[in-house]
C-alpha positions as semicolon CSV with decimal commas, in nm:
position;residue;x (nm);y (nm);z (nm)
1;M;21,837;-3,765;17,361
2;R;21,655;-3,937;17,127
3;A;21,906;-4,197;16,971
4;K;22,130;-4,197;16,693
5;R;21,961;-4,251;16,375
6;P;22,174;-4,557;16,148
7;V;22,270;-4,348;15,906
8;A;22,429;-4,110;16,194
9;N;22,621;-4,437;16,296
10;A;22,778;-4,515;15,968
11;L;22,886;-4,172;16,025
12;Y;23,033;-4,209;16,286
13;S;23,191;-4,480;16,186
14;A;23,316;-4,388;15,882
15;C;23,516;-4,114;16,072
16;L;23,699;-4,364;16,285
17;V;23,885;-4,426;15,932
18;L;23,997;-4,065;15,973
19;L;24,086;-4,042;16,283
20;S;24,481;-3,996;16,244
21;L;24,372;-3,660;15,993
22;G;24,222;-3,526;16,282
23;S;23,869;-3,544;16,451
24;C;23,530;-3,608;16,296
25;T;23,213;-3,546;16,455
26;S;22,809;-3,632;16,339
27;A;22,591;-3,308;16,434
28;E;22,320;-3,482;16,360
29;E;22,152;-3,475;16,737
30;P;22,158;-3,174;16,975
31;S;22,430;-3,296;17,274
32;Q;22,270;-3,321;17,590
33;G;22,250;-3,062;17,831
34;A;22,244;-2,773;17,543
35;T;21,998;-2,543;17,735
36;D;22,207;-2,212;17,706
37;A;22,199;-2,202;17,309
38;P;22,104;-1,841;17,208
39;V;21,700;-1,837;17,114
40;F;21,579;-1,571;16,822
41;R;21,271;-1,447;16,801
42;V;21,228;-1,263;16,437
43;D;21,177;-0,923;16,425
44;P;20,903;-0,849;16,125
45;F;20,909;-0,477;16,055
46;W;21,301;-0,471;15,984
47;P;21,431;-0,335;15,798
48;G;21,099;-0,169;15,663
49;P;21,002;-0,053;15,322
50;L;21,280;0,070;15,073
51;P;21,302;0,390;14,927
52;N;21,240;0,417;14,575
53;K;21,020;0,217;14,469
54;W;21,306;-0,068;14,503
55;I;21,238;-0,433;14,537
56;L;21,495;-0,687;14,660
57;G;21,602;-0,981;14,401
58;Q;21,764;-1,295;14,551
59;V;21,989;-1,161;14,825
60;A;22,319;-1,382;14,811
61;G;22,515;-1,175;15,088
62;V;22,496;-1,053;15,391
63;A;22,799;-0,895;15,611
64;V;22,809;-0,664;15,929
65;D;23,086;-0,423;15,969
66;S;23,270;-0,268;16,236
67;R;22,992;0,019;16,259
68;D;22,710;-0,258;16,325
69;H;22,575;-0,167;15,996
70;V;22,465;-0,460;15,743
71;W;22,505;-0,465;15,412
72;I;22,403;-0,711;15,147
73;V;22,405;-0,807;14,759
74;H;22,136;-0,904;14,581
75;R;22,096;-0,993;14,214
76;P;21,870;-0,775;14,026
77;G;21,853;-1,005;13,767
78;S;21,623;-1,241;13,904
79;L;21,372;-1,029;13,930
80;T;21,059;-1,087;13,686
81;P;20,891;-0,872;13,468
82;E;20,576;-0,864;13,764
83;E;20,825;-0,762;14,053
84;A;21,005;-0,531;13,804
85;G;20,717;-0,326;13,654
86;A;20,762;0,008;13,665
87;V;21,111;-0,065;13,467
88;Q;20,978;-0,255;13,187
89;T;20,814;-0,060;12,804
90;P;20,629;0,045;12,875
91;P;20,583;-0,032;13,280
92;I;20,302;-0,251;13,377
93;S;20,202;-0,169;13,720
94;E;20,341;0,140;13,930
95;C;20,600;-0,041;14,096
96;C;20,849;-0,208;14,186
97;V;21,226;-0,081;14,051
98;P;21,548;-0,302;14,107
99;A;21,737;-0,156;14,383
100;P;22,083;-0,134;14,307
101;S;22,289;-0,479;14,359
102;V;22,444;-0,389;14,688
103;I;22,288;-0,196;14,977
104;E;22,408;-0,063;15,347
105;F;22,177;-0,016;15,597
106;A;22,211;0,150;15,952
107;P;22,119;-0,063;16,197
108;D;21,758;0,048;16,281
109;G;21,698;-0,061;15,880
110;T;21,722;0,278;15,745
111;V;21,910;0,219;15,392
112;V;22,254;0,410;15,437
113;Q;22,344;0,406;15,080
114;A;22,339;0,206;14,773
115;W;22,576;0,087;14,413
116;G;22,678;-0,123;14,180
117;G;22,502;-0,374;13,948
118;P;22,457;-0,353;13,571
119;G;22,614;-0,044;13,438
120;F;22,757;0,082;13,724
121;E;23,148;0,152;13,654
122;G;23,347;-0,070;13,721
123;W;23,109;-0,310;13,784
124;V;23,132;-0,668;13,593
125;L;22,959;-0,971;13,820
126;D;22,678;-1,135;13,704
127;G;22,511;-1,341;13,929
128;E;22,638;-1,181;14,272
129;H;22,759;-1,438;14,514
130;G;22,891;-1,329;14,886
131;I;22,975;-1,049;14,986
132;F;23,231;-0,980;15,319
133;V;23,330;-0,580;15,448
134;D;23,700;-0,666;15,581
135;H;23,881;-0,458;15,856
136;E;23,933;-0,182;15,631
137;D;23,600;-0,103;15,527
138;N;23,706;-0,275;15,174
139;V;23,405;-0,433;15,038
140;W;23,423;-0,791;14,857
141;I;23,199;-0,950;14,600
142;G;23,168;-1,267;14,422
143;S;23,022;-1,386;14,018
144;S;22,837;-1,713;14,036
145;G;22,691;-1,667;13,744
146;G;22,793;-1,708;13,367
147;D;23,172;-1,666;13,285
148;V;23,283;-1,409;13,518
149;Q;23,530;-1,587;13,701
150;V;23,603;-1,253;13,903
151;V;23,592;-1,159;14,260
152;Q;23,613;-0,752;14,310
153;K;23,674;-0,549;14,615
154;F;23,576;-0,153;14,655
155;T;23,572;0,087;14,891
156;R;23,224;0,128;15,096
157;S;23,126;0,415;14,800
158;G;23,173;0,159;14,544
159;D;23,479;0,295;14,378
160;L;23,689;-0,033;14,223
161;L;24,030;-0,123;14,400
162;L;24,102;-0,434;14,327
163;Q;24,055;-0,749;14,120
164;I;24,095;-1,089;14,163
165;G;24,096;-1,383;13,858
166;E;24,060;-1,336;13,491
167;L;23,734;-1,159;13,346
168;G;23,574;-1,491;13,120
169;E;23,855;-1,734;13,219
170;T;23,861;-2,051;13,442
171;G;24,200;-2,325;13,493
172;G;24,120;-2,528;13,746
173;S;24,151;-2,623;14,117
174;A;24,549;-2,648;14,025
175;D;24,609;-2,292;13,868
176;T;24,713;-1,994;14,081
177;T;24,587;-1,663;13,885
178;R;24,245;-1,773;13,778
179;L;23,902;-1,848;13,986
180;G;23,603;-2,076;13,918
181;R;23,337;-1,929;14,013
182;A;23,406;-1,821;14,340
183;T;23,152;-1,784;14,670
184;D;23,249;-1,624;14,976
185;F;23,579;-1,434;15,185
186;A;23,755;-1,362;15,471
187;V;24,014;-1,106;15,559
188;D;24,267;-1,133;15,792
189;P;24,319;-0,812;16,018
190;E;24,627;-1,002;16,115
191;T;24,819;-1,076;15,753
192;N;24,590;-0,897;15,457
193;E;24,523;-1,194;15,365
194;V;24,167;-1,259;15,202
195;F;24,059;-1,667;15,191
196;I;23,830;-1,734;14,934
197;S;23,601;-2,041;14,862
198;D;23,654;-2,164;14,476
199;G;23,376;-2,207;14,428
200;Y;23,032;-2,353;14,152
201;G;23,374;-2,492;13,925
202;N;23,697;-2,576;14,115
203;R;23,703;-2,754;14,470
204;R;23,937;-2,559;14,711
205;V;24,011;-2,298;14,925
206;I;24,260;-2,036;14,761
207;V;24,449;-1,729;14,926
208;F;24,578;-1,411;14,818
209;D;24,789;-1,083;14,924
210;A;24,389;-0,903;14,987
211;A;24,567;-0,529;14,893
212;T;24,791;-0,674;14,551
213;G;24,628;-0,981;14,460
214;A;24,937;-1,160;14,477
215;Y;24,892;-1,545;14,502
216;K;24,944;-1,693;14,842
217;R;24,874;-2,071;14,803
218;H;24,564;-2,335;14,805
219;W;24,449;-2,635;14,948
220;G;24,144;-2,881;14,895
221;A;23,985;-3,100;15,084
222;Y;24,167;-3,242;15,453
223;G;24,430;-3,007;15,319
224;E;24,520;-3,172;15,074
225;P;24,576;-3,038;14,643
226;P;24,265;-3,064;14,538
227;A;24,140;-3,288;14,300
228;D;23,832;-3,149;13,995
229;A;23,719;-3,517;13,935
230;D;23,350;-3,574;14,041
231;P;23,350;-3,695;14,329
232;G;23,002;-3,834;14,231
233;P;22,690;-3,767;14,387
234;Y;22,650;-3,747;14,767
235;A;22,522;-4,056;14,942
236;P;22,455;-4,063;15,300
237;T;22,565;-4,398;15,408
238;A;22,923;-4,363;15,209
239;A;23,241;-4,320;15,312
240;L;23,310;-3,969;15,367
241;T;23,479;-3,789;15,046
242;R;23,842;-3,741;15,014
243;S;23,756;-3,406;14,851
244;F;23,544;-3,127;14,844
245;R;23,239;-3,120;14,638
246;T;23,097;-2,800;14,457
247;P;22,986;-2,558;14,518
248;V;23,249;-2,494;14,794
249;H;23,011;-2,189;14,974
250;A;23,129;-2,037;15,251
251;V;23,451;-1,939;15,460
252;R;23,460;-1,742;15,745
253;L;23,791;-1,662;15,985
254;S;23,732;-1,695;16,392
255;R;23,992;-1,516;16,649
256;D;24,174;-1,741;16,694
257;G;24,288;-1,806;16,402
258;H;24,104;-2,107;16,265
259;L;23,908;-2,070;15,909
260;Y;23,600;-2,279;15,869
261;V;23,465;-2,422;15,545
262;A;23,128;-2,518;15,437
263;D;23,110;-2,816;15,187
264;R;22,801;-2,761;15,097
265;V;22,656;-3,113;14,935
266;N;22,856;-3,316;15,153
267;N;22,687;-3,167;15,462
268;R;23,028;-3,105;15,617
269;I;23,199;-2,823;15,754
270;Q;23,598;-2,837;15,778
271;V;23,821;-2,662;15,995
272;F;24,191;-2,602;15,906
273;R;24,477;-2,387;16,006
274;T;24,537;-2,050;15,813
275;D;24,845;-2,267;15,651
276;G;24,581;-2,496;15,536
277;R;24,654;-2,810;15,764
278;F;24,345;-2,977;15,848
279;L;24,186;-3,005;16,242
280;T;23,857;-3,143;16,241
281;E;23,502;-3,149;16,055
282;S;23,150;-3,218;16,148
283;I;22,877;-3,361;15,962
284;V;22,576;-3,132;15,969
285;A;22,225;-3,327;15,915
286;P;22,378;-3,617;15,738
287;A;22,024;-3,719;15,532
288;T;22,004;-3,399;15,355
289;L;21,978;-3,501;14,975
290;S;21,998;-3,232;14,726
291;M;22,154;-2,890;14,751
292;G;22,340;-2,989;15,117
293;S;22,301;-2,879;15,487
294;A;22,607;-2,664;15,431
295;W;22,540;-2,294;15,282
296;D;22,674;-2,039;15,487
297;I;22,905;-1,976;15,870
298;E;22,885;-1,718;16,124
299;F;23,005;-1,712;16,499
300;S;22,799;-1,564;16,794
301;P;23,000;-1,207;16,865
302;D;23,085;-1,304;17,227
303;P;23,469;-1,299;17,335
304;A;23,530;-1,662;17,267
305;Q;23,267;-1,696;16,939
306;T;23,135;-2,002;17,160
307;F;22,829;-2,077;16,950
308;L;22,882;-2,093;16,520
309;Y;22,541;-2,050;16,328
310;L;22,531;-2,230;16,010
311;A;22,250;-2,200;15,746
312;D;22,120;-2,506;15,584
313;G;21,917;-2,379;15,227
314;T;21,775;-2,726;15,226
315;N;21,594;-2,770;15,541
316;N;21,575;-2,432;15,558
317;K;21,719;-2,373;15,890
318;V;21,977;-2,172;16,107
319;W;22,174;-2,448;16,312
320;I;22,359;-2,370;16,615
321;L;22,636;-2,592;16,679
322;R;22,897;-2,500;16,963
323;R;23,206;-2,412;16,843
324;D;23,477;-2,634;17,013
325;D;23,316;-2,911;16,919
326;L;23,071;-2,857;16,663
327;S;22,791;-3,081;16,856
328;I;22,452;-2,921;16,770
329;A;22,289;-2,690;17,086
330;G;21,978;-2,577;16,882
331;E;21,849;-2,466;16,569
332;F;21,534;-2,235;16,391
333;G;21,371;-2,260;16,113
334;R;21,146;-2,421;15,888
335;N;21,059;-2,383;15,504
336;G;20,796;-2,121;15,438
337;R;20,725;-1,805;15,340
338;A;20,587;-1,649;15,646
339;A;20,826;-1,395;15,884
340;G;21,060;-1,634;16,065
341;E;21,078;-1,908;15,795
342;F;21,284;-1,929;15,491
343;H;21,326;-1,999;15,130
344;W;21,669;-2,111;14,998
345;L;21,824;-1,947;15,357
346;H;22,141;-1,842;15,156
347;S;22,370;-1,659;15,346
348;L;22,404;-1,449;15,734
349;A;22,563;-1,244;15,977
350;A;22,544;-1,126;16,350
351;D;22,564;-0,783;16,482
352;S;22,793;-0,701;16,782
353;R;22,486;-0,736;17,004
354;G;22,391;-1,046;16,862
355;N;22,181;-0,990;16,591
356;L;22,175;-1,212;16,315
357;F;22,061;-1,139;15,946
358;T;21,980;-1,352;15,696
359;G;21,938;-1,371;15,321
360;E;21,695;-1,602;15,060
361;V;21,757;-1,649;14,691
362;D;21,527;-1,846;14,453
363;T;21,178;-1,710;14,517
364;G;21,255;-1,583;14,882
365;K;21,451;-1,249;14,804
366;R;21,380;-1,187;15,146
367;L;21,602;-1,005;15,407
368;Q;21,495;-1,076;15,778
369;K;21,641;-0,998;16,109
370;F;21,698;-1,242;16,415
371;V;21,667;-1,081;16,783
372;P;21,827;-1,317;17,058
373;V;21,564;-1,295;17,367
374;G;21,726;-1,589;17,556
375;G;22,054;-1,854;17,600
């Protein structure tokens, strides 16, 4: 194993200060003996051409349901006139047409159904962000754009069931009814509570009853009350901040009842019990500046969920971490446009066979599938 870089050593020193609150690791380098990590290859033919001359905008969320069907939410509004030439007035080209915002794919990559987007009944979302399919097959979607400030819950066929937050209103990280450009969701099937990373405007995790939308609790970094004060720009050599930086970008709930939170610009994952008690954290690629390394989180599908996959949209790779100690076991990907490469890797999800599905934003605007081939 290569020697730790000075940046990582500085972070280890900072972590020692936090031992009374939990454990802290820096995941800058792969651990020794990391030969059993999953190995993936891209499937360049999945999902195949979309019907109806559809084209995808920024793929801002990916989820997998109990049928191993893959769901995405994308941003039709991110398409340029040249990309959506067939709907310009007058049309400027034969193709293409913006696809509906939500698409469900069968495991073979064929489209099962599609719905949502501007003009769809009940739809108020703008800058679509994050998608989650819960244990009752309900579909949760958020909005990071404009002043929408709500999360919506739909049936699998697109009927609106619940809206959390107040349209066009936000109240800061202490508010118990309004959101701040929420980004991601996880529903606990045991308690039917929805955990929301909140978000681009606020600096917290907030929990509601998934059936009624009733407020339950919220917390900030380290399980402390969240603060809206800007902690300033991230610096690799500085002490770890006690606050989440915006955006608090993703949440994922493990089978053993731990909630993993992607604190994107802080380059870290924080782990909590579902009541908000802080357990541990890991710094991933701590020298990363700009948009940070912690974008989205998923687990391997084995019963113990041995590995954690972390989407990194700045370094444009997937980090593979051991979930027991959050040490790095492997990685794949790089910045680029070819199959298997990424541009602004934003989200990822795994099916029961261990396949990984990834979505890209900015000008990436792509959905890819990666098949496990070893490890």
